[in-house]
PDB file of C-alpha atoms in Angstrom:
ATOM      1  CA  MET A   1     -29.612  33.410  -8.559  1.00 46.00           C
ATOM      2  CA  SER A   2     -29.864  33.546  -4.442  1.00 48.00           C
ATOM      3  CA  VAL A   3     -33.144  34.438  -2.916  1.00 49.00           C
ATOM      4  CA  ALA A   4     -33.536  36.191   0.402  1.00 51.00           C
ATOM      5  CA  GLN A   5     -36.606  37.665   2.433  1.00 55.00           C
ATOM      6  CA  ASN A   6     -34.134  40.220   4.121  1.00 55.00           C
ATOM      7  CA  PRO A   7     -30.180  40.406   2.890  1.00 58.00           C
ATOM      8  CA  LEU A   8     -29.419  40.559   7.098  1.00 53.00           C
ATOM      9  CA  THR A   9     -31.865  38.330   8.932  1.00 46.00           C
ATOM     10  CA  GLY A  10     -34.284  36.544   6.574  1.00 56.00           C
ATOM     11  CA  HIS A  11     -34.583  33.550   4.903  1.00 56.00           C
ATOM     12  CA  MET A  12     -31.910  32.834   2.388  1.00 55.00           C
ATOM     13  CA  ARG A  13     -31.397  30.022   0.062  1.00 59.00           C
ATOM     14  CA  LYS A  14     -29.882  29.365  -3.419  1.00 61.00           C
ATOM     15  CA  SER A  15     -26.344  31.070  -5.013  1.00 61.00           C
ATOM     16  CA  MET A  16     -25.301  34.255  -6.781  1.00 61.00           C
ATOM     17  CA  ALA A  17     -21.654  34.203  -7.876  1.00 61.00           C
ATOM     18  CA  ASN A  18     -19.314  32.495  -5.956  1.00 63.00           C
ATOM     19  CA  PHE A  19     -21.656  32.534  -2.991  1.00 65.00           C
ATOM     20  CA  VAL A  20     -23.919  29.596  -1.519  1.00 71.00           C
ATOM     21  CA  THR A  21     -26.514  30.468   0.645  1.00 71.00           C
ATOM     22  CA  SER A  22     -28.876  28.279   3.014  1.00 72.00           C
ATOM     23  CA  SER A  23     -31.082  28.557   5.976  1.00 67.00           C
ATOM     24  CA  TYR A  24     -31.275  26.054   8.743  1.00 64.00           C
ATOM     25  CA  ASN A  25     -33.542  26.523  11.686  1.00 66.00           C
ATOM     26  CA  GLY A  26     -33.525  30.157  11.389  1.00 67.00           C
ATOM     27  CA  ILE A  27     -29.634  30.534  10.805  1.00 70.00           C
ATOM     28  CA  ASN A  28     -28.252  32.035   7.761  1.00 69.00           C
ATOM     29  CA  THR A  29     -25.154  30.705   6.221  1.00 70.00           C
ATOM     30  CA  ILE A  30     -22.917  31.536   3.224  1.00 69.00           C
ATOM     31  CA  ARG A  31     -20.100  29.878   1.807  1.00 71.00           C
ATOM     32  CA  ALA A  32     -17.535  31.023  -0.547  1.00 67.00           C
ATOM     33  CA  LYS A  33     -16.730  28.997  -3.773  1.00 65.00           C
ATOM     34  CA  VAL A  34     -13.124  29.506  -5.275  1.00 60.00           C
ATOM     35  CA  PHE A  35     -13.595  31.119  -8.778  1.00 58.00           C
ATOM     36  CA  ARG A  36     -10.607  29.533 -10.284  1.00 59.00           C
ATOM     37  CA  ARG A  37      -8.281  26.606  -8.972  1.00 60.00           C
ATOM     38  CA  LYS A  38      -4.658  27.152  -9.077  1.00 64.00           C
ATOM     39  CA  ASP A  39      -2.361  24.433 -10.270  1.00 63.00           C
ATOM     40  CA  ASN A  40       1.067  26.139 -10.205  1.00 69.00           C
ATOM     41  CA  LYS A  41       2.384  22.776 -11.375  1.00 80.00           C
ATOM     42  CA  THR A  42       5.803  23.340  -9.231  1.00 86.00           C
ATOM     43  CA  LYS A  43       8.441  20.449  -9.120  1.00 82.00           C
ATOM     44  CA  ALA A  44       6.980  19.605  -5.465  1.00 83.00           C
ATOM     45  CA  GLN A  45       3.631  19.364  -6.439  1.00 88.00           C
ATOM     46  CA  MET A  46       4.479  17.590  -9.872  1.00 89.00           C
ATOM     47  CA  ASP A  47       6.795  15.174  -7.692  1.00 89.00           C
ATOM     48  CA  HIS A  48       3.909  14.601  -5.248  1.00 90.00           C
ATOM     49  CA  ARG A  49       1.498  13.420  -7.969  1.00 92.00           C
ATOM     50  CA  ALA A  50       4.074  11.040  -9.699  1.00 94.00           C
ATOM     51  CA  GLY A  51       4.815   9.527  -6.041  1.00 95.00           C
ATOM     52  CA  PHE A  52       1.643   8.543  -5.406  1.00 96.00           C
ATOM     53  CA  THR A  53       0.683   7.652  -8.803  1.00 96.00           C
ATOM     54  CA  LEU A  54       3.769   5.018  -8.571  1.00 97.00           C
ATOM     55  CA  VAL A  55       2.334   3.942  -5.072  1.00 98.00           C
ATOM     56  CA  ALA A  56      -0.563   3.206  -6.991  1.00 97.00           C
ATOM     57  CA  LYS A  57       0.565   1.505  -9.574  1.00 97.00           C
ATOM     58  CA  ALA A  58       2.429  -0.975  -7.280  1.00 97.00           C
ATOM     59  CA  PHE A  59      -0.350  -2.107  -5.569  1.00 98.00           C
ATOM     60  CA  GLY A  60      -1.799  -2.707  -9.029  1.00 97.00           C
ATOM     61  CA  THR A  61       0.882  -5.177  -9.844  1.00 97.00           C
ATOM     62  CA  LEU A  62       0.388  -7.027  -6.261  1.00 97.00           C
ATOM     63  CA  GLY A  63      -3.268  -8.796  -7.157  1.00 96.00           C
ATOM     64  CA  VAL A  64      -4.372 -11.038  -4.536  1.00 97.00           C
ATOM     65  CA  ILE A  65      -1.175 -10.484  -2.320  1.00 98.00           C
ATOM     66  CA  ALA A  66      -2.402  -7.147  -1.262  1.00 97.00           C
ATOM     67  CA  ASP A  67      -5.604  -8.575   0.249  1.00 97.00           C
ATOM     68  CA  TRP A  68      -3.670 -11.235   1.952  1.00 98.00           C
ATOM     69  CA  GLY A  69      -1.535  -8.837   3.248  1.00 98.00           C
ATOM     70  CA  PHE A  70      -3.589  -5.906   4.564  1.00 98.00           C
ATOM     71  CA  ALA A  71      -6.230  -8.517   6.242  1.00 97.00           C
ATOM     72  CA  GLU A  72      -6.027  -6.677   9.344  1.00 98.00           C
ATOM     73  CA  ARG A  73      -8.556  -3.596   8.368  1.00 95.00           C
ATOM     74  CA  LYS A  74     -11.944  -1.959   9.188  1.00 93.00           C
ATOM     75  CA  SER A  75     -14.648  -3.239   7.028  1.00 91.00           C
ATOM     76  CA  SER A  76     -14.826   0.105   5.935  1.00 94.00           C
ATOM     77  CA  THR A  77     -11.554   0.545   4.696  1.00 96.00           C
ATOM     78  CA  SER A  78      -9.961  -0.916   1.402  1.00 97.00           C
ATOM     79  CA  ALA A  79      -6.889  -2.957   1.198  1.00 97.00           C
ATOM     80  CA  TYR A  80      -5.785  -0.196  -1.433  1.00 98.00           C
ATOM     81  CA  ASN A  81      -6.634   2.507   1.441  1.00 97.00           C
ATOM     82  CA  MET A  82      -4.321   0.442   3.435  1.00 98.00           C
ATOM     83  CA  PHE A  83      -1.449   0.026   1.107  1.00 98.00           C
ATOM     84  CA  ILE A  84      -1.195   3.898   0.206  1.00 97.00           C
ATOM     85  CA  SER A  85      -1.059   4.815   3.919  1.00 97.00           C
ATOM     86  CA  ALA A  86       1.331   2.388   4.867  1.00 97.00           C
ATOM     87  CA  ASN A  87       3.743   3.365   1.762  1.00 98.00           C
ATOM     88  CA  TYR A  88       3.367   7.053   0.727  1.00 96.00           C
ATOM     89  CA  PRO A  89       5.299   8.890   0.884  1.00 93.00           C
ATOM     90  CA  SER A  90       7.527   6.256   3.274  1.00 96.00           C
ATOM     91  CA  ALA A  91       8.673   4.166   0.022  1.00 98.00           C
ATOM     92  CA  VAL A  92       8.974   7.056  -2.237  1.00 97.00           C
ATOM     93  CA  ASP A  93      12.545   8.790  -3.269  1.00 96.00           C
ATOM     94  CA  LYS A  94      12.074  12.229  -4.386  1.00 93.00           C
ATOM     95  CA  THR A  95      15.597  13.076  -4.566  1.00 93.00           C
ATOM     96  CA  GLY A  96      16.527  12.275  -7.810  1.00 92.00           C
ATOM     97  CA  GLU A  97      15.313  13.632 -11.211  1.00 91.00           C
ATOM     98  CA  VAL A  98      12.173  11.714 -10.748  1.00 92.00           C
ATOM     99  CA  PRO A  99      10.276   9.822  -8.058  1.00 94.00           C
ATOM    100  CA  VAL A 100      11.201   6.191  -7.596  1.00 96.00           C
ATOM    101  CA  ILE A 101       9.856   3.213  -5.527  1.00 97.00           C
ATOM    102  CA  VAL A 102      12.245   2.288  -2.834  1.00 98.00           C
ATOM    103  CA  TYR A 103      11.420  -1.591  -2.675  1.00 98.00           C
ATOM    104  CA  PRO A 104      13.127  -2.177   0.562  1.00 98.00           C
ATOM    105  CA  GLN A 105      10.855   0.127   2.149  1.00 98.00           C
ATOM    106  CA  LEU A 106       7.676  -1.122   0.597  1.00 98.00           C
ATOM    107  CA  LEU A 107       5.188  -2.990   2.585  1.00 98.00           C
ATOM    108  CA  VAL A 108       3.328  -5.302   0.940  1.00 98.00           C
ATOM    109  CA  SER A 109       1.706  -6.345   4.157  1.00 98.00           C
ATOM    110  CA  LYS A 110       0.931  -4.974   7.422  1.00 98.00           C
ATOM    111  CA  GLY A 111      -0.315  -6.678  10.680  1.00 98.00           C
ATOM    112  CA  SER A 112       0.016  -7.572  14.227  1.00 98.00           C
ATOM    113  CA  ILE A 113       2.223 -11.158  13.755  1.00 98.00           C
ATOM    114  CA  PRO A 114       5.753 -10.666  14.560  1.00 98.00           C
ATOM    115  CA  ARG A 115       7.854 -10.097  11.515  1.00 98.00           C
ATOM    116  CA  VAL A 116       9.425 -13.080  10.067  1.00 98.00           C
ATOM    117  CA  ARG A 117      13.400 -12.966  10.696  1.00 98.00           C
ATOM    118  CA  ILE A 118      15.332 -14.025   7.046  1.00 98.00           C
ATOM    119  CA  THR A 119      18.603 -15.486   7.661  1.00 97.00           C
ATOM    120  CA  GLY A 120      19.420 -16.228   4.204  1.00 96.00           C
ATOM    121  CA  SER A 121      18.654 -16.426   0.515  1.00 96.00           C
ATOM    122  CA  THR A 122      19.995 -17.909  -2.835  1.00 95.00           C
ATOM    123  CA  VAL A 123      19.267 -17.722  -6.241  1.00 94.00           C
ATOM    124  CA  GLU A 124      19.827 -21.224  -7.828  1.00 90.00           C
ATOM    125  CA  ALA A 125      18.545 -23.202 -11.334  1.00 84.00           C
ATOM    126  CA  GLN A 126      15.482 -24.322  -9.073  1.00 86.00           C
ATOM    127  CA  GLY A 127      14.464 -20.842  -7.896  1.00 95.00           C
ATOM    128  CA  ILE A 128      15.156 -18.762  -5.050  1.00 97.00           C
ATOM    129  CA  THR A 129      15.349 -20.331  -1.633  1.00 97.00           C
ATOM    130  CA  ILE A 130      14.690 -18.125   1.299  1.00 98.00           C
ATOM    131  CA  SER A 131      15.783 -19.211   4.784  1.00 97.00           C
ATOM    132  CA  TYR A 132      14.048 -17.961   8.141  1.00 98.00           C
ATOM    133  CA  GLU A 133      13.710 -18.631  11.753  1.00 98.00           C
ATOM    134  CA  THR A 134      10.260 -19.664  12.551  1.00 97.00           C
ATOM    135  CA  GLY A 135      10.250 -17.625  15.934  1.00 97.00           C
ATOM    136  CA  MET A 136       8.255 -20.346  17.694  1.00 97.00           C
ATOM    137  CA  GLY A 137       7.638 -19.104  21.367  1.00 95.00           C
ATOM    138  CA  LEU A 138       6.722 -15.632  20.296  1.00 97.00           C
ATOM    139  CA  PRO A 139       3.385 -14.079  20.924  1.00 97.00           C
ATOM    140  CA  LYS A 140       0.965 -14.640  18.108  1.00 97.00           C
ATOM    141  CA  VAL A 141       3.189 -17.045  16.609  1.00 98.00           C
ATOM    142  CA  SER A 142       1.917 -20.303  15.558  1.00 97.00           C
ATOM    143  CA  ALA A 143       3.320 -23.522  13.902  1.00 97.00           C
ATOM    144  CA  SER A 144      -0.180 -23.469  11.458  1.00 97.00           C
ATOM    145  CA  ASP A 145       0.687 -19.736  10.553  1.00 98.00           C
ATOM    146  CA  GLU A 146       1.328 -19.532   6.853  1.00 98.00           C
ATOM    147  CA  ILE A 147       4.725 -18.274   5.178  1.00 98.00           C
ATOM    148  CA  ILE A 148       4.033 -16.566   1.801  1.00 98.00           C
ATOM    149  CA  ALA A 149       7.113 -15.658  -0.352  1.00 98.00           C
ATOM    150  CA  PHE A 150       6.884 -13.990  -3.730  1.00 98.00           C
ATOM    151  CA  ALA A 151       8.886 -12.472  -6.103  1.00 98.00           C
ATOM    152  CA  LYS A 152       7.697  -9.771  -8.538  1.00 97.00           C
ATOM    153  CA  LEU A 153       9.410  -9.794 -12.270  1.00 96.00           C
ATOM    154  CA  THR A 154      10.204  -6.945 -14.421  1.00 95.00           C
ATOM    155  CA  ASP A 155       6.932  -8.076 -16.466  1.00 95.00           C
ATOM    156  CA  ASN A 156       4.899  -7.488 -13.251  1.00 95.00           C
ATOM    157  CA  CYS A 157       4.691 -11.609 -13.197  1.00 96.00           C
ATOM    158  CA  LEU A 158       4.167 -12.894  -9.619  1.00 97.00           C
ATOM    159  CA  LEU A 159       5.738 -15.910  -8.558  1.00 97.00           C
ATOM    160  CA  ILE A 160       4.014 -17.042  -5.404  1.00 98.00           C
ATOM    161  CA  SER A 161       5.169 -19.701  -3.072  1.00 98.00           C
ATOM    162  CA  ARG A 162       3.329 -20.648   0.572  1.00 98.00           C
ATOM    163  CA  MET A 163       3.849 -23.217   3.195  1.00 98.00           C
ATOM    164  CA  PRO A 164       3.438 -23.851   7.156  1.00 98.00           C
ATOM    165  CA  ARG A 165       5.664 -22.033   9.270  1.00 97.00           C
ATOM    166  CA  GLY A 166       6.236 -25.239  10.957  1.00 94.00           C
ATOM    167  CA  ASN A 167       7.980 -25.679  14.222  1.00 93.00           C
ATOM    168  CA  GLU A 168      11.555 -26.498  13.936  1.00 95.00           C
ATOM    169  CA  GLU A 169      13.906 -23.858  14.731  1.00 97.00           C
ATOM    170  CA  SER A 170      14.509 -22.668  11.209  1.00 97.00           C
ATOM    171  CA  GLU A 171      12.916 -23.413   7.910  1.00 97.00           C
ATOM    172  CA  SER A 172      13.409 -22.356   4.694  1.00 97.00           C
ATOM    173  CA  ILE A 173      10.914 -21.824   1.290  1.00 98.00           C
ATOM    174  CA  VAL A 174      11.336 -21.896  -2.489  1.00 97.00           C
ATOM    175  CA  ILE A 175       9.904 -19.678  -4.981  1.00 98.00           C
ATOM    176  CA  PRO A 176      10.331 -22.047  -8.041  1.00 96.00           C
ATOM    177  CA  ILE A 177      11.483 -19.571 -11.331  1.00 92.00           C
ATOM    178  CA  ALA A 178      10.869 -21.478 -15.204  1.00 87.00           C
ATOM    179  CA  ASP A 179      13.897 -21.826 -16.934  1.00 82.00           C
ATOM    180  CA  ASP A 180      12.838 -20.448 -19.905  1.00 78.00           C
ATOM    181  CA  THR A 181      11.836 -17.009 -18.402  1.00 81.00           C
ATOM    182  CA  ASP A 182      13.687 -13.915 -19.737  1.00 82.00           C
ATOM    183  CA  GLU A 183      12.519 -11.706 -16.855  1.00 88.00           C
ATOM    184  CA  THR A 184      14.490 -10.621 -14.045  1.00 93.00           C
ATOM    185  CA  VAL A 185      13.160 -10.411 -10.384  1.00 95.00           C
ATOM    186  CA  GLU A 186      12.514  -6.885  -9.423  1.00 96.00           C
ATOM    187  CA  CYS A 187      11.547  -7.469  -5.872  1.00 97.00           C
ATOM    188  CA  CYS A 188      11.148 -10.310  -3.265  1.00 98.00           C
ATOM    189  CA  TYR A 189       9.076 -10.323  -0.123  1.00 98.00           C
ATOM    190  CA  VAL A 190       7.990 -12.710   2.825  1.00 98.00           C
ATOM    191  CA  PHE A 191       5.287 -12.302   5.397  1.00 98.00           C
ATOM    192  CA  ALA A 192       3.330 -14.487   7.647  1.00 98.00           C
ATOM    193  CA  ARG A 193      -0.696 -14.678   7.945  1.00 98.00           C
ATOM    194  CA  SER A 194      -2.396 -16.737  10.304  1.00 98.00           C
ATOM    195  CA  ALA A 195      -4.524 -19.937   9.514  1.00 97.00           C
ATOM    196  CA  ASP A 196      -7.667 -18.311   9.092  1.00 98.00           C
ATOM    197  CA  GLY A 197      -6.232 -15.392   7.300  1.00 97.00           C
ATOM    198  CA  LYS A 198      -7.040 -12.483   9.561  1.00 97.00           C
ATOM    199  CA  LYS A 199      -3.947 -11.382  11.280  1.00 98.00           C
ATOM    200  CA  VAL A 200      -0.557 -11.035   9.249  1.00 98.00           C
ATOM    201  CA  SER A 201       2.870  -9.628   9.685  1.00 98.00           C
ATOM    202  CA  ASN A 202       4.892  -7.076   8.218  1.00 98.00           C
ATOM    203  CA  SER A 203       6.551  -7.739   5.172  1.00 98.00           C
ATOM    204  CA  VAL A 204      10.231  -8.068   4.748  1.00 98.00           C
ATOM    205  CA  TYR A 205      12.199  -7.237   1.719  1.00 98.00           C
ATOM    206  CA  VAL A 206      14.420 -10.162   0.876  1.00 98.00           C
ATOM    207  CA  GLU A 207      17.815  -9.180  -0.751  1.00 95.00           C
ATOM    208  CA  LEU A 208      18.764 -11.568  -3.039  1.00 92.00           C
ATOM    209  CA  ASN A 209      22.238 -12.965  -3.484  1.00 74.00           C
ATOM    210  CA  ASP A 210      23.185 -14.780  -6.819  1.00 63.00           C
TER     211      ASP A 210
END
């Protein structure tokens, strides 16, 4: 029950029905609470929730990759928040019957280092070979940068390969794949990270050619 010395000008406090009253420095305030939250569960609402859930689950499958890939963030911001902000709704396709992740548009890293330029990829017995230009001479690019390449399999297992950028015009990195695996590659990405781990590039989705 609310308490008031005078309903118009006196001291007011507590609540009544869906009203919450308070008084501060002689000023009375009244806030209304919603009696019943409407949840129409329209297709747009359900697609929104499903899309958000997809992106959140995608984050959960990345493990340490997300921490590496979203290193350029404020201390008050988590890698999870950065990932959601970078990928919802841009990496979700809602045009079909159910929302799906669009992997080529998904960012697994986001930062200020120039994006790695992929020149080719092959899938062979020893694994996935990805060729790239080192980009030496570009601002914020260093031979000591680390190139990180990884593939996510359909069972959410991550295959990760890391190596120095190098100072030649072009280099290649190999993601080994076990011969006895029954899983297929769901998506593959490459990004660069500074030697101290504080700066990264935007990730690049790698198209795989058998």
